[in-house]
mmCIF file of C-alpha atoms in Angstrom:
data_model
loop_
_atom_site.group_PDB
_atom_site.id
_atom_site.type_symbol
_atom_site.label_atom_id
_atom_site.label_comp_id
_atom_site.label_asym_id
_atom_site.label_seq_id
_atom_site.Cartn_x
_atom_site.Cartn_y
_atom_site.Cartn_z
ATOM 1 C CA PHE A 70 0.057 0.023 0.015
ATOM 2 C CA THR A 71 0.906 3.700 -0.480
ATOM 3 C CA THR A 72 1.855 5.733 2.628
ATOM 4 C CA ALA A 73 0.061 9.327 2.532
ATOM 5 C CA ASP A 74 2.696 12.011 2.578
ATOM 6 C CA VAL A 75 1.466 14.485 5.245
ATOM 7 C CA THR A 76 4.863 16.487 5.898
ATOM 8 C CA ALA A 77 4.980 20.060 4.721
ATOM 9 C CA PRO A 78 7.998 21.483 3.099
ATOM 10 C CA VAL A 79 10.536 23.418 5.406
ATOM 11 C CA LEU A 80 11.554 26.483 4.497
ATOM 12 C CA THR A 81 14.759 28.357 5.283
ATOM 13 C CA GLU A 82 16.356 31.796 4.189
ATOM 14 C CA VAL A 83 19.621 31.431 2.514
ATOM 15 C CA THR A 84 20.081 35.254 1.063
ATOM 16 C CA ALA A 85 18.373 38.374 2.343
ATOM 17 C CA VAL A 86 17.233 40.921 -0.005
ATOM 18 C CA PRO A 87 19.985 43.731 0.232
ATOM 19 C CA THR A 88 18.801 46.930 2.195
ATOM 20 C CA PRO A 89 18.507 49.750 1.094
ATOM 21 C CA THR A 90 18.290 48.690 -2.360
ATOM 22 C CA ASN A 91 18.006 50.738 -5.674
ATOM 23 C CA ASN A 92 16.993 47.859 -7.589
ATOM 24 C CA ASN A 93 13.230 47.586 -7.697
ATOM 25 C CA THR A 94 12.899 43.924 -8.858
ATOM 26 C CA PRO A 95 15.300 42.704 -5.958
ATOM 27 C CA SER A 96 16.127 38.848 -5.530
ATOM 28 C CA TYR A 97 15.689 36.601 -2.388
ATOM 29 C CA THR A 98 17.028 32.920 -2.126
ATOM 30 C CA PHE A 99 15.573 30.368 0.342
ATOM 31 C CA SER A 100 15.837 26.880 0.616
ATOM 32 C CA SER A 101 13.226 24.179 0.282
ATOM 33 C CA ASN A 102 13.477 20.554 1.395
ATOM 34 C CA GLU A 103 10.655 19.670 -1.060
ATOM 35 C CA ALA A 104 10.090 20.922 -4.312
ATOM 36 C CA GLY A 105 6.413 22.493 -4.727
ATOM 37 C CA THR A 106 4.346 25.508 -5.985
ATOM 38 C CA ILE A 107 5.367 29.071 -4.403
ATOM 39 C CA THR A 108 2.887 31.317 -3.464
ATOM 40 C CA TYR A 109 3.373 34.944 -2.005
ATOM 41 C CA GLY A 110 1.712 36.941 0.471
ATOM 42 C CA GLY A 111 1.688 40.380 1.718
ATOM 43 C CA SER A 112 3.487 43.387 -0.585
ATOM 44 C CA CYS A 113 5.598 40.950 -2.655
ATOM 45 C CA SER A 114 4.695 39.012 -5.629
ATOM 46 C CA SER A 115 7.101 37.076 -8.200
ATOM 47 C CA GLY A 116 6.597 35.312 -11.689
ATOM 48 C CA ASN A 117 8.994 32.552 -9.912
ATOM 49 C CA THR A 118 6.127 29.764 -8.897
ATOM 50 C CA SER A 119 7.966 26.677 -8.963
ATOM 51 C CA ALA A 120 10.194 25.868 -6.272
ATOM 52 C CA SER A 121 12.926 23.024 -6.200
ATOM 53 C CA THR A 122 14.478 21.167 -3.526
ATOM 54 C CA ASP A 123 17.461 22.844 -2.291
ATOM 55 C CA ASN A 124 17.985 26.662 -3.045
ATOM 56 C CA ASN A 125 15.713 28.697 -4.782
ATOM 57 C CA THR A 126 16.393 32.413 -5.810
ATOM 58 C CA VAL A 127 12.991 34.334 -6.874
ATOM 59 C CA THR A 128 12.986 37.713 -8.183
ATOM 60 C CA PHE A 129 10.162 40.087 -6.882
ATOM 61 C CA ASN A 130 8.038 41.708 -9.765
ATOM 62 C CA VAL A 131 8.500 45.695 -9.712
ATOM 63 C CA LEU A 132 8.399 47.392 -6.667
ATOM 64 C CA ALA A 133 7.565 50.774 -5.723
ATOM 65 C CA ASP A 134 9.950 52.857 -3.377
ATOM 66 C CA GLN A 135 9.043 52.084 0.025
ATOM 67 C CA VAL A 136 9.769 50.076 3.157
ATOM 68 C CA TYR A 137 8.574 46.344 2.647
ATOM 69 C CA ASP A 138 7.910 44.380 5.882
ATOM 70 C CA SER A 139 5.263 41.922 5.262
ATOM 71 C CA CYS A 140 6.500 39.669 2.202
ATOM 72 C CA THR A 141 6.202 36.012 2.670
ATOM 73 C CA ILE A 142 6.521 33.032 0.722
ATOM 74 C CA THR A 143 4.911 29.700 1.035
ATOM 75 C CA VAL A 144 5.627 26.295 -0.830
ATOM 76 C CA THR A 145 3.070 23.414 -1.068
ATOM 77 C CA ASP A 146 4.209 20.225 -2.378
ATOM 78 C CA SER A 147 2.789 17.540 -4.711
ATOM 79 C CA SER A 148 0.309 16.520 -1.558
ATOM 80 C CA ASN A 149 -0.858 19.613 -1.217
ATOM 81 C CA ASN A 150 0.887 20.013 1.993
ATOM 82 C CA ALA A 151 1.673 23.864 2.429
ATOM 83 C CA SER A 152 4.826 25.225 4.486
ATOM 84 C CA SER A 153 4.906 27.742 7.323
ATOM 85 C CA SER A 154 5.108 31.132 5.748
ATOM 86 C CA LEU A 155 8.544 32.372 5.523
ATOM 87 C CA ASN A 156 8.987 35.700 6.229
ATOM 88 C CA VAL A 157 10.869 37.963 4.066
ATOM 89 C CA ASN A 158 13.592 40.075 5.654
ATOM 90 C CA THR A 159 12.308 43.722 5.939
ATOM 91 C CA PHE A 160 14.075 45.941 2.865
ATOM 92 C CA THR A 161 13.692 49.185 1.500
ATOM 93 C CA VAL A 162 13.506 49.945 -2.157
ATOM 94 C CA ASP A 163 14.907 53.446 -2.827
ATOM 95 C CA THR A 164 15.426 54.561 -6.715
ATOM 96 C CA THR A 165 15.237 58.186 -6.016
ATOM 97 C CA ALA A 166 18.633 60.184 -6.245
ATOM 98 C CA PRO A 167 19.165 62.661 -3.216
ATOM 99 C CA THR A 168 19.036 66.611 -4.303
ATOM 100 C CA VAL A 169 20.147 69.640 -2.674
ATOM 101 C CA ASN A 170 17.109 71.194 -0.716
ATOM 102 C CA SER A 171 18.676 74.186 0.886
ATOM 103 C CA PHE A 172 22.028 76.432 1.629
ATOM 104 C CA THR A 173 22.107 77.851 4.835
ATOM 105 C CA SER A 174 24.770 79.390 7.413
ATOM 106 C CA THR A 175 25.234 79.105 11.035
ATOM 107 C CA SER A 176 27.384 82.034 11.049
ATOM 108 C CA ALA A 177 26.079 85.207 12.768
ATOM 109 C CA GLY A 178 24.382 87.954 10.281
ATOM 110 C CA GLY A 179 26.835 90.900 9.586
ATOM 111 C CA SER A 180 29.478 92.080 7.986
ATOM 112 C CA TYR A 181 32.586 90.035 7.158
ATOM 113 C CA LYS A 182 36.072 91.473 6.198
ATOM 114 C CA SER A 183 39.032 89.885 4.770
ATOM 115 C CA ALA A 184 40.356 86.628 6.550
ATOM 116 C CA GLY A 185 36.814 86.361 8.062
ATOM 117 C CA THR A 186 35.139 82.646 8.109
ATOM 118 C CA VAL A 187 31.732 82.003 7.091
ATOM 119 C CA ASN A 188 29.967 78.457 7.838
ATOM 120 C CA ILE A 189 28.130 77.367 4.872
ATOM 121 C CA THR A 190 25.844 74.085 4.798
ATOM 122 C CA ALA A 191 24.163 72.071 2.379
ATOM 123 C CA THR A 192 20.881 70.132 3.413
ATOM 124 C CA THR A 193 20.213 67.139 0.949
ATOM 125 C CA SER A 194 16.485 65.631 0.815
ATOM 126 C CA GLU A 195 17.732 62.197 2.236
ATOM 127 C CA THR A 196 20.679 60.493 3.816
ATOM 128 C CA VAL A 197 23.967 60.694 1.966
ATOM 129 C CA VAL A 198 27.198 58.825 2.533
ATOM 130 C CA TYR A 199 30.479 60.017 4.803
ATOM 131 C CA GLY A 200 32.907 61.967 2.540
ATOM 132 C CA ASN A 201 30.491 62.858 -0.145
ATOM 133 C CA THR A 202 31.252 66.451 -1.759
ATOM 134 C CA ILE A 203 29.937 68.938 -3.906
ATOM 135 C CA ILE A 204 31.629 72.541 -4.691
ATOM 136 C CA VAL A 205 29.687 75.616 -4.479
ATOM 137 C CA THR A 206 30.256 78.756 -6.292
ATOM 138 C CA LEU A 207 29.396 81.893 -4.106
ATOM 139 C CA ASP A 208 28.077 85.377 -5.415
ATOM 140 C CA THR A 209 31.627 86.617 -4.656
ATOM 141 C CA GLY A 210 33.146 84.297 -7.476
ATOM 142 C CA ASP A 211 34.751 81.909 -4.534
ATOM 143 C CA THR A 212 34.594 78.172 -4.693
ATOM 144 C CA ILE A 213 33.927 76.367 -1.592
ATOM 145 C CA LEU A 214 34.007 72.280 -0.736
ATOM 146 C CA LEU A 215 31.265 71.216 1.071
ATOM 147 C CA THR A 216 31.614 67.655 2.587
ATOM 148 C CA ALA A 217 29.349 64.978 4.346
ATOM 149 C CA ALA A 218 31.311 64.809 7.517
ATOM 150 C CA ALA A 219 28.954 61.668 8.752
ATOM 151 C CA ASN A 220 26.241 59.605 6.982
ATOM 152 C CA GLY A 221 23.317 62.394 7.053
ATOM 153 C CA THR A 222 21.726 65.169 5.431
ATOM 154 C CA THR A 223 24.548 67.898 5.612
ATOM 155 C CA LEU A 224 27.489 68.507 4.011
ATOM 156 C CA VAL A 225 29.865 71.568 5.373
ATOM 157 C CA GLY A 226 32.438 73.514 4.775
ATOM 158 C CA THR A 227 33.960 77.109 5.436
ATOM 159 C CA TYR A 228 34.272 80.001 3.473
ATOM 160 C CA THR A 229 37.157 82.342 4.226
ATOM 161 C CA VAL A 230 36.876 85.862 2.884
ATOM 162 C CA SER A 231 39.758 87.176 0.550
ATOM 163 C CA ASP A 232 40.822 90.563 -0.264
ATOM 164 C CA GLY A 233 38.482 92.239 -3.141
ATOM 165 C CA ASP A 234 35.383 89.944 -2.222
ATOM 166 C CA THR A 235 32.423 91.741 -2.091
ATOM 167 C CA SER A 236 28.638 90.473 -1.752
ATOM 168 C CA SER A 237 25.792 92.354 0.070
ATOM 169 C CA ASP A 238 23.857 89.347 0.866
ATOM 170 C CA LEU A 239 25.884 86.149 0.599
ATOM 171 C CA THR A 240 24.381 83.606 -1.928
ATOM 172 C CA VAL A 241 25.301 80.459 -3.574
ATOM 173 C CA ASN A 242 25.095 80.914 -7.275
ATOM 174 C CA SER A 243 25.814 77.235 -8.511
ATOM 175 C CA PHE A 244 27.132 73.980 -7.766
ATOM 176 C CA SER A 245 28.742 71.074 -8.881
ATOM 177 C CA ILE A 246 28.911 67.197 -7.853
ATOM 178 C CA GLY A 247 31.986 65.619 -6.414
ATOM 179 C CA THR A 248 30.452 62.396 -5.591
ATOM 180 C CA VAL A 249 27.030 62.041 -3.540
ATOM 181 C CA THR A 250 25.122 58.874 -3.275
ATOM 182 C CA ASP A 251 22.342 57.998 -0.862
ATOM 183 C CA SER A 252 22.668 54.804 1.192
ATOM 184 C CA ALA A 253 21.083 52.695 -1.631
ATOM 185 C CA GLY A 254 23.498 53.919 -4.238
ATOM 186 C CA ASN A 255 21.750 56.353 -5.799
ATOM 187 C CA ALA A 256 23.756 59.231 -7.434
ATOM 188 C CA MET A 257 22.745 63.042 -7.207
ATOM 189 C CA THR A 258 22.761 64.495 -10.789
ATOM 190 C CA SER A 259 20.766 67.604 -10.233
ATOM 191 C CA THR A 260 22.812 70.767 -9.960
ATOM 192 C CA THR A 261 19.854 73.134 -9.637
ATOM 193 C CA VAL A 262 19.952 75.502 -6.870
ATOM 194 C CA PRO A 263 17.437 75.345 -4.186
ATOM 195 C CA ALA A 264 14.842 78.316 -3.561
ATOM 196 C CA THR A 265 16.164 78.214 0.017
ATOM 197 C CA ASN A 266 19.605 79.887 -0.233
ATOM 198 C CA ILE A 267 22.343 81.591 2.385
ATOM 199 C CA ALA A 268 20.319 84.788 1.972
ATOM 200 C CA SER A 269 16.776 83.311 2.675
ATOM 201 C CA GLY A 270 17.960 83.393 6.389
ATOM 202 C CA SER A 271 20.953 85.312 7.187
ATOM 203 C CA THR A 272 22.141 88.341 6.117
ATOM 204 C CA ILE A 273 25.983 87.983 5.429
ATOM 205 C CA VAL A 274 27.453 91.175 4.105
ATOM 206 C CA ILE A 275 31.279 90.431 2.452
ATOM 207 C CA ASP A 276 33.043 93.985 2.468
ATOM 208 C CA THR A 277 36.809 93.766 2.218
ATOM 209 C CA THR A 278 36.979 97.711 0.619
ATOM 210 C CA ALA A 279 38.052 100.261 3.110
ATOM 211 C CA PRO A 280 36.030 103.613 3.418
ATOM 212 C CA THR A 281 37.315 106.777 1.669
ATOM 213 C CA ILE A 282 36.367 110.347 2.089
ATOM 214 C CA ILE A 283 34.462 111.503 -1.059
ATOM 215 C CA LYS A 284 33.647 115.049 -0.212
ATOM 216 C CA PHE A 285 33.892 117.809 2.238
ATOM 217 C CA THR A 286 30.940 120.422 2.449
ATOM 218 C CA SER A 287 29.605 123.314 4.738
ATOM 219 C CA THR A 288 26.055 123.664 5.656
ATOM 220 C CA SER A 289 27.196 127.187 6.788
ATOM 221 C CA ALA A 290 25.744 130.065 4.732
ATOM 222 C CA ASP A 291 28.044 131.717 2.045
ATOM 223 C CA GLY A 292 29.609 134.955 3.208
ATOM 224 C CA THR A 293 32.280 136.174 5.138
ATOM 225 C CA TYR A 294 33.342 134.944 8.474
ATOM 226 C CA ASN A 295 35.468 137.383 10.774
ATOM 227 C CA TYR A 296 37.182 137.004 13.868
ATOM 228 C CA SER A 297 35.783 139.108 16.937
ATOM 229 C CA LYS A 298 36.519 139.370 20.179
ATOM 230 C CA SER A 299 32.930 140.215 21.268
ATOM 231 C CA SER A 300 31.397 137.154 19.284
ATOM 232 C CA VAL A 301 32.262 133.504 17.988
ATOM 233 C CA SER A 302 32.423 133.146 14.309
ATOM 234 C CA ASN A 303 31.645 129.347 13.404
ATOM 235 C CA VAL A 304 31.790 127.427 10.289
ATOM 236 C CA ASN A 305 30.223 123.780 9.815
ATOM 237 C CA ILE A 306 32.392 121.271 7.974
ATOM 238 C CA THR A 307 31.048 117.735 7.172
ATOM 239 C CA ALA A 308 33.242 114.997 5.510
ATOM 240 C CA THR A 309 31.258 112.235 3.583
ATOM 241 C CA ALA A 310 32.357 108.832 3.704
ATOM 242 C CA SER A 311 31.932 106.224 0.578
ATOM 243 C CA GLU A 312 30.084 103.809 3.159
ATOM 244 C CA THR A 313 28.973 103.530 6.457
ATOM 245 C CA VAL A 314 31.530 104.220 9.417
ATOM 246 C CA VAL A 315 31.473 103.555 12.986
ATOM 247 C CA TYR A 316 29.953 105.899 15.871
ATOM 248 C CA GLY A 317 32.834 108.078 17.043
ATOM 249 C CA ASN A 318 35.443 107.464 14.463
ATOM 250 C CA THR A 319 37.479 111.034 13.771
ATOM 251 C CA ILE A 320 39.238 112.614 11.291
ATOM 252 C CA THR A 321 41.339 115.928 11.550
ATOM 253 C CA VAL A 322 41.113 118.467 8.603
ATOM 254 C CA THR A 323 43.712 121.166 8.121
ATOM 255 C CA LEU A 324 42.029 124.205 6.181
ATOM 256 C CA ASP A 325 43.787 126.427 3.761
ATOM 257 C CA THR A 326 43.740 129.034 6.698
ATOM 258 C CA GLY A 327 46.087 126.519 8.519
ATOM 259 C CA ASP A 328 43.877 125.817 11.056
ATOM 260 C CA THR A 329 43.184 122.077 12.199
ATOM 261 C CA VAL A 330 39.594 121.138 12.840
ATOM 262 C CA PRO A 331 38.429 117.147 14.356
ATOM 263 C CA LEU A 332 35.355 115.631 12.318
ATOM 264 C CA THR A 333 33.704 113.087 14.371
ATOM 265 C CA ALA A 334 30.843 110.624 13.295
ATOM 266 C CA ALA A 335 28.060 111.208 15.697
ATOM 267 C CA ALA A 336 26.336 107.926 14.717
ATOM 268 C CA ASN A 337 26.818 104.819 12.435
ATOM 269 C CA GLY A 338 26.430 106.542 9.260
ATOM 270 C CA THR A 339 28.552 108.270 6.339
ATOM 271 C CA THR A 340 29.333 111.506 7.655
ATOM 272 C CA LEU A 341 31.855 112.882 9.981
ATOM 273 C CA VAL A 342 31.311 116.823 11.369
ATOM 274 C CA GLY A 343 33.064 119.294 13.053
ATOM 275 C CA THR A 344 32.999 123.177 14.045
ATOM 276 C CA TYR A 345 35.923 125.586 12.705
ATOM 277 C CA THR A 346 35.919 128.651 14.944
ATOM 278 C CA VAL A 347 37.711 131.780 12.980
ATOM 279 C CA GLY A 348 40.730 132.819 14.806
ATOM 280 C CA SER A 349 42.670 135.841 14.517
ATOM 281 C CA GLY A 350 44.627 136.387 11.630
ATOM 282 C CA ASP A 351 42.685 133.552 9.429
ATOM 283 C CA THR A 352 42.024 134.180 6.144
ATOM 284 C CA SER A 353 40.953 132.639 2.802
ATOM 285 C CA CYS A 354 39.474 133.492 -0.317
ATOM 286 C CA ASN A 355 37.068 130.495 -0.299
ATOM 287 C CA LEU A 356 37.366 128.226 2.517
ATOM 288 C CA THR A 357 39.052 124.797 1.458
ATOM 289 C CA VAL A 358 40.301 121.521 2.983
ATOM 290 C CA SER A 359 44.115 121.320 2.217
ATOM 291 C CA SER A 360 44.625 117.692 3.952
ATOM 292 C CA PHE A 361 43.275 115.377 6.582
ATOM 293 C CA SER A 362 44.791 112.547 8.934
ATOM 294 C CA ILE A 363 42.991 109.893 10.161
ATOM 295 C CA GLY A 364 42.269 109.050 13.711
ATOM 296 C CA THR A 365 40.399 105.971 13.796
ATOM 297 C CA VAL A 366 37.809 105.151 10.484
ATOM 298 C CA THR A 367 36.516 101.809 10.203
ATOM 299 C CA ASP A 368 33.329 100.271 8.441
ATOM 300 C CA SER A 369 30.865 97.890 9.929
ATOM 301 C CA ALA A 370 33.038 95.229 8.844
ATOM 302 C CA GLY A 371 36.090 96.676 10.695
ATOM 303 C CA ASN A 372 38.108 97.790 7.143
ATOM 304 C CA ALA A 373 40.206 100.802 8.672
ATOM 305 C CA MET A 374 40.260 103.955 6.453
ATOM 306 C CA THR A 375 43.760 104.374 5.050
ATOM 307 C CA SER A 376 43.569 107.013 2.088
ATOM 308 C CA THR A 377 44.129 110.302 2.823
ATOM 309 C CA THR A 378 43.621 111.561 -0.610
ATOM 310 C CA VAL A 379 41.649 115.046 -0.694
ATOM 311 C CA PRO A 380 38.476 114.469 -2.813
ATOM 312 C CA ALA A 381 37.923 116.565 -6.146
ATOM 313 C CA THR A 382 34.840 117.820 -4.040
ATOM 314 C CA ASN A 383 35.880 120.037 -1.602
ATOM 315 C CA ILE A 384 34.134 122.745 0.392
ATOM 316 C CA ASP A 385 34.526 125.447 -2.557
ATOM 317 C CA SER A 386 32.993 123.208 -4.943
ATOM 318 C CA GLY A 387 29.565 124.316 -3.332
ATOM 319 C CA SER A 388 29.998 127.167 -0.963
ATOM 320 C CA ASN A 389 31.891 130.569 -1.099
ATOM 321 C CA ILE A 390 32.842 131.120 2.388
ATOM 322 C CA VAL A 391 35.451 133.717 2.988
ATOM 323 C CA ILE A 392 37.580 133.945 6.009
ATOM 324 C CA GLY A 393 38.836 137.293 7.305
ATOM 325 C CA SER A 394 39.108 140.256 5.064
ATOM 326 C CA GLY A 395 39.739 138.313 1.862
ATOM 327 C CA ALA A 396 42.472 140.776 1.130
ATOM 328 C CA GLY A 397 44.481 139.657 -1.833
ATOM 329 C CA CYS A 398 41.750 137.596 -3.194
#
């Protein structure tokens, strides 16, 4: 007589599905101690429906990008004995390449002069691999290497300001890709600069140009100003700088009368002001600044004024201020 087969096949995992994987038709290998028909449960299926004794490799049908944690395999032998379900290892299908989502800086807002340093961070759409790099080109024209210091979503680097660099609000203009891959092996290809740039969340001004004096003027009325023992005769003098300078900054001007007058920045701004008091024996046909020396004058980035060139626009360019008798004019 014939003995009935009531023993179900026994299944064992041999090779797990790699995870994460950028293959959306991944393979899985299991062993069965009996041949039979394969059935699939959960979120996976395959065209491989016949199992042989020993190892069997099945290739899953096209899978969407997601986590797969409910795939099962069952083998039913010729006597209709079904094995216990074999749970396929949890795996992730990821076929999407990473992109750069934003450029930011953790450096404080403000003005930076030559040798100043600014941190730059690129944030990616997903985890990228340690050591990955991109190269950004700033609106200053400088190129900066950003590197992933660990597996994660950030690549960082440091921009060191050089002489001649300038930017009213630091931004990334473009970037190129060294090597950037996610953990599934998808390589970054897009070099589109994201809408969120450094300037979106920070105001970082790059200023390596020292301020200069661009004109001397006076708000005093035109006319003749004489020395008198009984009254004081004053003339306002204003120096205008090429950019904002710091409160309390000073220069000292020498007038064509020979007098020296200190001019001071009364606030952060572009003007330094002072008052010339006419002295005994002072004379000028049309008051002008002959020269000036610098006390301390810096812009908001800390660039120090060095030029003592008297500008073409002088007091006499817009005013007619005579000092003393005007004899010999």
